[in-house]
């Protein structure tokens, strides 16, 4: 008991010494330079201007209310409310800088960092384990209990998403499926002309599905540089590529189709407007420029007896951005 | 208010809850006078405007992707199938009185919120205000920046217009690009494959109007509480020491000035919201995954991410026929992670390697006083700025006709070279300025002569008194 009292006394003395010392030093130093000052009293024009500004605020607010009821025009509403707020800002700043007493004050900054207190906290905390022998084991068990509870609480996160296998790999394209336009009308091969850029969908499928939209372009069949396995994929020089960029899932909506010989050093290309991945139309959708890491999937085409475009098989690769589950 | 009538409410609260002492502490709290200290306040007040205008918008917006054929007043969209989210945004803009004013003010406020936070961050970094004991508050600030970027993105993704959808498609690709877990992660977040269902829209909505604002507001409150506890930092000057704060007390002058700043921020935002068009969603049209538009740009604070996605060469890492690291990972995940990791590590880096000074500092440094830190920070920020500029390479093509592919190669080179040049030049400038001590444009460059009793003139060795005098002049 006596030793505890003695300790407390030492702590108290040390604390008092520590707490008082900086203040004493501060008082001594403040005598060197004292920046505090106070100026009160304001010129008459300040009060007059302030009255004018404050009086104009209700007028501006009334204008806002009247406009809101009679003619809620965005520009005028903005002007009326903005003017009221600007007047208020001017009044407040004027009052704060010219009307009210101007003061420069010095405030002491409390500087924490009492080592003694830290030691005491630790001592008291560790005192809780006095007389416990299997401390490590108990702590481990408590940790395991906590981890188990956390895991149990985290399980419902699974409910966020459905199973992904079919979500990411299903495709509406198979041999024989007709190509239709945005209104659902079948697309005739003859309607696709060189230089045009047509978006097509699988007949009867959900157009919002990333696998659905393809781009149709037509080139001179002699200019194609595709490999032999894709030889029959572009009847009449009509090519179909997935419209979804393999970089970041934006819709490929730009078509570079050189019209004059002077620009023909580079052939026709499909370009994504998000990050300008550029895909070579003549060379199986190879990436010619930009960040895309995979070529644009191509849809093999055929033309049926009525001259309508049909798919001759599935897309040549996974649609949209890459991930681990893609078979490359 | 007379002294007597003011007494009643103060007494009412004091007798029930106490706190008059706390109020007294608040009223005499000292704010150092420096313009750069207002940047954080501007951010705070932009947040207040965001909450006010956002509450109004939430009364009319419907976070639902269910579609219906449009028969509203916009002839350009007649007969199109559009979602409730988009339709309610149109209705809010066209038919709710003051709706468009609120929507545009909200959007401008979001841009200002992030601009003010970013400038505030630059001030903190370049003056060493992140050092002990403010490191703890600095971490909160950096977290606020990250959350504010997310919050802004969630906000402009809500209306389901074409730009919203294009941005979300990219976000989906970035989520998918996380090595190994990308697919399950993205599908879990979207409730299925992109573009997802109304489930995703409702998740985005609850994140934008509740979860993120609640976290932002809480962190802002903690940020301010910590400042109050530690007191403001201050620049060195006469009478200013590590253990005091010199400046204007909260009551009366500072409170009015700061409220004036609030009114000024609100006035500028309302005027911009009324007079300057922003994000006219009716021009973009509704989003469908098969639609895109050229020259699309995100809000400015995402410019550095679109720039990173565009600058990255077409590298994808695959093993055993699986894509391990898809391309959007580099620009969309790795780059921002590295930048934020550097920001979070800055107090430790500065303590260990840059300033090598673990001591407590409540007096700020002028950037020139710490050439190594200033130069390193300038180099890192210049790298981010170049990536940001690369994000607008397509606009440069439209506006000035600079070829896009050439511009990208230029920016790739600049990303590697410019930060080095910035480091060397900034360090040199800081060293030169530190030698001169005085500001080259404002400093005293003449000599003072004094006339003595015999009528002769002699130069006064007045270097110290002159700088003292100009210091005094600067502080009042």
Short mmCIF file of N, CA and C in Angstrom, two decimals, chain B residues 64-178:
data_model
loop_
_atom_site.label_atom_id
_atom_site.label_comp_id
_atom_site.label_asym_id
_atom_site.label_seq_id
_atom_site.Cartn_x
_atom_site.Cartn_y
_atom_site.Cartn_z
N UNK B 64 -33.51 2.04 -61.15
CA UNK B 64 -34.14 0.84 -61.67
C UNK B 64 -33.81 0.70 -63.15
N UNK B 65 -33.33 -0.48 -63.56
CA UNK B 65 -32.97 -0.67 -64.97
C UNK B 65 -34.11 -1.24 -65.80
N UNK B 66 -35.29 -1.42 -65.20
CA UNK B 66 -36.44 -1.87 -65.98
C UNK B 66 -36.73 -0.88 -67.09
N UNK B 67 -37.02 -1.38 -68.31
CA UNK B 67 -37.15 -0.46 -69.44
C UNK B 67 -38.61 -0.23 -69.80
N UNK B 68 -38.83 0.90 -70.42
CA UNK B 68 -40.14 1.23 -70.96
C UNK B 68 -39.91 2.11 -72.18
N UNK B 69 -40.89 2.16 -73.07
CA UNK B 69 -40.75 3.00 -74.26
C UNK B 69 -40.97 4.46 -73.86
N UNK B 70 -40.07 5.33 -74.32
CA UNK B 70 -40.10 6.74 -73.93
C UNK B 70 -41.15 7.51 -74.73
N UNK B 71 -42.03 8.23 -74.00
CA UNK B 71 -42.99 9.11 -74.66
C UNK B 71 -42.95 10.48 -74.04
N UNK B 72 -41.77 10.90 -73.57
CA UNK B 72 -41.64 12.19 -72.89
C UNK B 72 -41.52 13.34 -73.86
N UNK B 73 -40.97 14.44 -73.38
CA UNK B 73 -41.00 15.66 -74.17
C UNK B 73 -39.79 15.82 -75.10
N UNK B 74 -38.79 14.92 -74.99
CA UNK B 74 -37.62 15.08 -75.86
C UNK B 74 -37.85 14.37 -77.19
N UNK B 75 -37.99 15.13 -78.29
CA UNK B 75 -38.31 14.50 -79.57
C UNK B 75 -37.21 13.53 -80.02
N UNK B 76 -35.96 13.78 -79.65
CA UNK B 76 -34.87 12.95 -80.15
C UNK B 76 -34.94 11.53 -79.58
N UNK B 77 -35.58 11.36 -78.42
CA UNK B 77 -35.59 10.05 -77.77
C UNK B 77 -36.92 9.34 -77.92
N UNK B 78 -37.90 9.99 -78.63
CA UNK B 78 -39.26 9.42 -78.80
C UNK B 78 -39.19 7.97 -79.25
N UNK B 79 -39.95 7.13 -78.56
CA UNK B 79 -40.12 5.77 -79.03
C UNK B 79 -38.96 4.84 -78.70
N UNK B 80 -37.88 5.35 -78.09
CA UNK B 80 -36.78 4.46 -77.73
C UNK B 80 -37.11 3.75 -76.43
N UNK B 81 -36.54 2.56 -76.30
CA UNK B 81 -36.72 1.81 -75.06
C UNK B 81 -35.64 2.24 -74.08
N UNK B 82 -36.05 2.87 -72.96
CA UNK B 82 -35.05 3.38 -72.01
C UNK B 82 -35.39 2.92 -70.60
N UNK B 83 -34.36 2.90 -69.74
CA UNK B 83 -34.53 2.40 -68.37
C UNK B 83 -35.19 3.47 -67.49
N UNK B 84 -35.77 3.02 -66.37
CA UNK B 84 -36.36 3.96 -65.41
C UNK B 84 -35.32 4.93 -64.89
N UNK B 85 -34.09 4.42 -64.69
CA UNK B 85 -33.03 5.30 -64.17
C UNK B 85 -32.82 6.48 -65.12
N UNK B 86 -32.69 6.16 -66.41
CA UNK B 86 -32.46 7.21 -67.41
C UNK B 86 -33.70 8.10 -67.53
N UNK B 87 -34.88 7.47 -67.57
CA UNK B 87 -36.12 8.24 -67.72
C UNK B 87 -36.31 9.20 -66.55
N UNK B 88 -35.99 8.72 -65.31
CA UNK B 88 -36.20 9.60 -64.16
C UNK B 88 -35.18 10.74 -64.16
N UNK B 89 -33.97 10.47 -64.71
CA UNK B 89 -32.98 11.55 -64.81
C UNK B 89 -33.47 12.61 -65.81
N UNK B 90 -34.06 12.14 -66.92
CA UNK B 90 -34.60 13.09 -67.91
C UNK B 90 -35.74 13.91 -67.31
N UNK B 91 -36.64 13.22 -66.59
CA UNK B 91 -37.79 13.90 -66.00
C UNK B 91 -37.32 14.93 -64.98
N UNK B 92 -36.35 14.52 -64.18
CA UNK B 92 -35.78 15.40 -63.18
C UNK B 92 -35.17 16.64 -63.83
N UNK B 93 -34.56 16.46 -65.01
CA UNK B 93 -33.92 17.59 -65.68
C UNK B 93 -34.93 18.47 -66.41
N UNK B 94 -35.95 17.85 -67.01
CA UNK B 94 -36.87 18.60 -67.86
C UNK B 94 -38.07 19.17 -67.09
N UNK B 95 -38.63 18.37 -66.17
CA UNK B 95 -39.95 18.73 -65.64
C UNK B 95 -39.98 19.11 -64.18
N UNK B 96 -38.96 18.74 -63.39
CA UNK B 96 -38.96 19.14 -61.99
C UNK B 96 -38.39 20.55 -61.92
N UNK B 97 -39.15 21.49 -61.34
CA UNK B 97 -38.67 22.87 -61.25
C UNK B 97 -37.37 22.91 -60.46
N UNK B 98 -36.36 23.52 -61.04
CA UNK B 98 -35.08 23.60 -60.36
C UNK B 98 -34.31 22.29 -60.38
N UNK B 99 -34.87 21.26 -61.00
CA UNK B 99 -34.21 19.95 -61.00
C UNK B 99 -32.88 19.98 -61.72
N UNK B 100 -32.89 20.61 -62.90
CA UNK B 100 -31.65 20.67 -63.67
C UNK B 100 -30.61 21.52 -62.95
N UNK B 101 -31.07 22.62 -62.32
CA UNK B 101 -30.15 23.46 -61.54
C UNK B 101 -29.48 22.62 -60.45
N UNK B 102 -30.28 21.81 -59.74
CA UNK B 102 -29.74 20.98 -58.67
C UNK B 102 -28.78 19.93 -59.22
N UNK B 103 -29.17 19.30 -60.35
CA UNK B 103 -28.33 18.24 -60.92
C UNK B 103 -26.99 18.80 -61.37
N UNK B 104 -27.04 19.94 -62.06
CA UNK B 104 -25.78 20.52 -62.56
C UNK B 104 -24.92 21.04 -61.41
N UNK B 105 -25.58 21.66 -60.39
CA UNK B 105 -24.82 22.13 -59.23
C UNK B 105 -24.16 20.95 -58.52
N UNK B 106 -24.90 19.82 -58.42
CA UNK B 106 -24.36 18.62 -57.78
C UNK B 106 -23.12 18.14 -58.52
N UNK B 107 -23.20 18.12 -59.85
CA UNK B 107 -22.07 17.62 -60.64
C UNK B 107 -20.86 18.56 -60.53
N UNK B 108 -21.12 19.88 -60.63
CA UNK B 108 -20.01 20.83 -60.49
C UNK B 108 -19.39 20.73 -59.11
N UNK B 109 -20.26 20.53 -58.09
CA UNK B 109 -19.75 20.44 -56.72
C UNK B 109 -18.84 19.22 -56.57
N UNK B 110 -19.22 18.11 -57.27
CA UNK B 110 -18.38 16.91 -57.19
C UNK B 110 -17.01 17.19 -57.79
N UNK B 111 -17.00 17.90 -58.93
CA UNK B 111 -15.71 18.22 -59.57
C UNK B 111 -14.87 19.11 -58.66
N UNK B 112 -15.53 20.09 -58.02
CA UNK B 112 -14.80 21.00 -57.13
C UNK B 112 -14.32 20.26 -55.88
N UNK B 113 -15.18 19.38 -55.35
CA UNK B 113 -14.82 18.60 -54.15
C UNK B 113 -13.48 17.90 -54.38
N UNK B 114 -13.37 17.21 -55.52
CA UNK B 114 -12.15 16.47 -55.78
C UNK B 114 -10.98 17.38 -56.12
N UNK B 115 -11.26 18.49 -56.79
CA UNK B 115 -10.17 19.43 -57.11
C UNK B 115 -9.61 20.01 -55.82
N UNK B 116 -10.51 20.39 -54.90
CA UNK B 116 -10.05 20.99 -53.65
C UNK B 116 -9.27 19.98 -52.81
N UNK B 117 -9.75 18.73 -52.79
CA UNK B 117 -9.03 17.69 -52.03
C UNK B 117 -7.63 17.50 -52.62
N UNK B 118 -7.55 17.47 -53.96
CA UNK B 118 -6.26 17.23 -54.60
C UNK B 118 -5.28 18.37 -54.31
N UNK B 119 -5.75 19.62 -54.44
CA UNK B 119 -4.86 20.75 -54.15
C UNK B 119 -4.46 20.75 -52.67
N UNK B 120 -5.42 20.42 -51.81
CA UNK B 120 -5.15 20.32 -50.37
C UNK B 120 -4.04 19.29 -50.12
N UNK B 121 -4.14 18.15 -50.82
CA UNK B 121 -3.12 17.10 -50.69
C UNK B 121 -1.75 17.62 -51.12
N UNK B 122 -1.71 18.37 -52.24
CA UNK B 122 -0.43 18.91 -52.72
C UNK B 122 0.16 19.84 -51.66
N UNK B 123 -0.70 20.68 -51.07
CA UNK B 123 -0.22 21.60 -50.03
C UNK B 123 0.38 20.81 -48.86
N UNK B 124 -0.32 19.77 -48.44
CA UNK B 124 0.13 18.96 -47.31
C UNK B 124 1.49 18.31 -47.62
N UNK B 125 1.60 17.77 -48.85
CA UNK B 125 2.83 17.05 -49.20
C UNK B 125 4.00 18.02 -49.30
N UNK B 126 3.79 19.15 -49.99
CA UNK B 126 4.93 20.03 -50.27
C UNK B 126 5.36 20.86 -49.05
N UNK B 127 4.50 20.98 -48.03
CA UNK B 127 4.94 21.74 -46.86
C UNK B 127 5.29 20.83 -45.68
N UNK B 128 5.27 19.51 -45.92
CA UNK B 128 5.63 18.59 -44.84
C UNK B 128 4.60 18.52 -43.73
N UNK B 129 3.35 18.82 -44.06
CA UNK B 129 2.32 18.81 -43.02
C UNK B 129 1.87 17.39 -42.67
N UNK B 130 2.40 16.38 -43.39
CA UNK B 130 2.02 14.99 -43.12
C UNK B 130 2.91 14.38 -42.05
N UNK B 131 3.89 15.15 -41.55
CA UNK B 131 4.85 14.59 -40.59
C UNK B 131 4.20 14.40 -39.23
N UNK B 132 4.84 13.63 -38.38
CA UNK B 132 4.37 13.46 -37.01
C UNK B 132 4.14 14.83 -36.41
N UNK B 133 3.03 15.08 -35.77
CA UNK B 133 1.95 14.18 -35.36
C UNK B 133 0.79 14.12 -36.35
N UNK B 134 0.91 14.73 -37.52
CA UNK B 134 -0.23 14.78 -38.44
C UNK B 134 -0.31 13.58 -39.37
N UNK B 135 0.65 12.64 -39.26
CA UNK B 135 0.61 11.46 -40.14
C UNK B 135 -0.74 10.74 -40.02
N UNK B 136 -1.26 10.67 -38.80
CA UNK B 136 -2.50 9.93 -38.57
C UNK B 136 -3.67 10.60 -39.32
N UNK B 137 -3.68 11.93 -39.33
CA UNK B 137 -4.75 12.63 -40.04
C UNK B 137 -4.53 12.61 -41.55
N UNK B 138 -3.26 12.54 -41.94
CA UNK B 138 -2.91 12.44 -43.36
C UNK B 138 -3.46 11.15 -43.96
N UNK B 139 -3.34 10.02 -43.21
CA UNK B 139 -3.88 8.75 -43.72
C UNK B 139 -5.38 8.87 -43.95
N UNK B 140 -6.06 9.54 -43.01
CA UNK B 140 -7.51 9.73 -43.18
C UNK B 140 -7.79 10.55 -44.43
N UNK B 141 -6.97 11.58 -44.65
CA UNK B 141 -7.16 12.43 -45.82
C UNK B 141 -6.97 11.66 -47.12
N UNK B 142 -5.91 10.84 -47.19
CA UNK B 142 -5.67 10.06 -48.41
C UNK B 142 -6.83 9.08 -48.64
N UNK B 143 -7.33 8.49 -47.54
CA UNK B 143 -8.49 7.60 -47.66
C UNK B 143 -9.70 8.36 -48.18
N UNK B 144 -9.87 9.59 -47.69
CA UNK B 144 -10.99 10.41 -48.17
C UNK B 144 -10.88 10.65 -49.67
N UNK B 145 -9.66 10.89 -50.15
CA UNK B 145 -9.48 11.12 -51.60
C UNK B 145 -9.91 9.88 -52.38
N UNK B 146 -9.43 8.70 -51.93
CA UNK B 146 -9.78 7.47 -52.65
C UNK B 146 -11.29 7.25 -52.65
N UNK B 147 -11.92 7.44 -51.49
CA UNK B 147 -13.36 7.22 -51.40
C UNK B 147 -14.13 8.25 -52.22
N UNK B 148 -13.63 9.49 -52.25
CA UNK B 148 -14.31 10.54 -53.02
C UNK B 148 -14.27 10.21 -54.52
N UNK B 149 -13.15 9.62 -54.99
CA UNK B 149 -13.07 9.23 -56.40
C UNK B 149 -14.12 8.14 -56.69
N UNK B 150 -14.19 7.14 -55.80
CA UNK B 150 -15.19 6.08 -55.96
C UNK B 150 -16.60 6.66 -55.95
N UNK B 151 -16.85 7.55 -55.00
CA UNK B 151 -18.17 8.15 -54.84
C UNK B 151 -18.57 8.92 -56.11
N UNK B 152 -17.63 9.69 -56.65
CA UNK B 152 -17.90 10.44 -57.87
C UNK B 152 -18.21 9.51 -59.03
N UNK B 153 -17.41 8.44 -59.15
CA UNK B 153 -17.63 7.49 -60.25
C UNK B 153 -19.00 6.82 -60.12
N UNK B 154 -19.33 6.40 -58.89
CA UNK B 154 -20.64 5.78 -58.67
C UNK B 154 -21.75 6.75 -59.05
N UNK B 155 -21.56 8.03 -58.72
CA UNK B 155 -22.58 9.03 -59.00
C UNK B 155 -22.84 9.19 -60.48
N UNK B 156 -21.79 9.37 -61.28
CA UNK B 156 -22.08 9.63 -62.69
C UNK B 156 -22.37 8.35 -63.45
N UNK B 157 -22.23 7.19 -62.79
CA UNK B 157 -22.62 5.93 -63.41
C UNK B 157 -24.10 5.63 -63.22
N UNK B 158 -24.77 6.36 -62.34
CA UNK B 158 -26.15 6.04 -62.01
C UNK B 158 -27.17 6.29 -63.13
N UNK B 159 -27.09 7.42 -63.90
CA UNK B 159 -28.22 7.75 -64.78
C UNK B 159 -28.44 6.79 -65.94
N UNK B 160 -27.52 5.81 -66.17
CA UNK B 160 -27.70 4.83 -67.23
C UNK B 160 -27.77 5.46 -68.62
N UNK B 161 -27.06 6.57 -68.79
CA UNK B 161 -26.91 7.13 -70.13
C UNK B 161 -25.69 6.46 -70.78
N UNK B 162 -25.42 6.83 -72.03
CA UNK B 162 -24.36 6.16 -72.78
C UNK B 162 -23.00 6.28 -72.08
N UNK B 163 -22.67 7.48 -71.57
CA UNK B 163 -21.38 7.66 -70.89
C UNK B 163 -21.29 6.83 -69.63
N UNK B 164 -22.39 6.79 -68.84
CA UNK B 164 -22.42 5.95 -67.64
C UNK B 164 -22.05 4.52 -67.99
N UNK B 165 -22.75 4.01 -69.03
CA UNK B 165 -22.56 2.61 -69.39
C UNK B 165 -21.16 2.31 -69.87
N UNK B 166 -20.58 3.25 -70.67
CA UNK B 166 -19.21 3.02 -71.15
C UNK B 166 -18.25 2.99 -69.97
N UNK B 167 -18.46 3.88 -69.00
CA UNK B 167 -17.60 3.89 -67.82
C UNK B 167 -17.73 2.60 -67.03
N UNK B 168 -18.97 2.11 -66.89
CA UNK B 168 -19.19 0.88 -66.12
C UNK B 168 -18.61 -0.33 -66.85
N UNK B 169 -18.66 -0.30 -68.20
CA UNK B 169 -18.06 -1.41 -68.95
C UNK B 169 -16.57 -1.50 -68.62
N UNK B 170 -15.92 -0.33 -68.57
CA UNK B 170 -14.49 -0.31 -68.25
C UNK B 170 -14.27 -0.78 -66.81
N UNK B 171 -15.14 -0.32 -65.89
CA UNK B 171 -15.02 -0.75 -64.49
C UNK B 171 -15.16 -2.27 -64.40
N UNK B 172 -16.10 -2.82 -65.18
CA UNK B 172 -16.29 -4.27 -65.21
C UNK B 172 -15.02 -4.97 -65.68
N UNK B 173 -14.42 -4.44 -66.75
CA UNK B 173 -13.20 -5.05 -67.27
C UNK B 173 -12.07 -4.97 -66.25
N UNK B 174 -11.99 -3.85 -65.53
CA UNK B 174 -10.95 -3.70 -64.51
C UNK B 174 -11.19 -4.68 -63.36
N UNK B 175 -12.47 -4.85 -62.96
CA UNK B 175 -12.78 -5.81 -61.90
C UNK B 175 -12.44 -7.23 -62.37
N UNK B 176 -12.75 -7.53 -63.65
CA UNK B 176 -12.44 -8.85 -64.21
C UNK B 176 -10.93 -9.09 -64.27
N UNK B 177 -10.15 -8.01 -64.30
CA UNK B 177 -8.71 -8.14 -64.55
C UNK B 177 -7.93 -8.53 -63.31
N UNK B 178 -8.60 -8.59 -62.14
CA UNK B 178 -7.87 -9.04 -60.96
C UNK B 178 -7.39 -10.48 -61.19
#
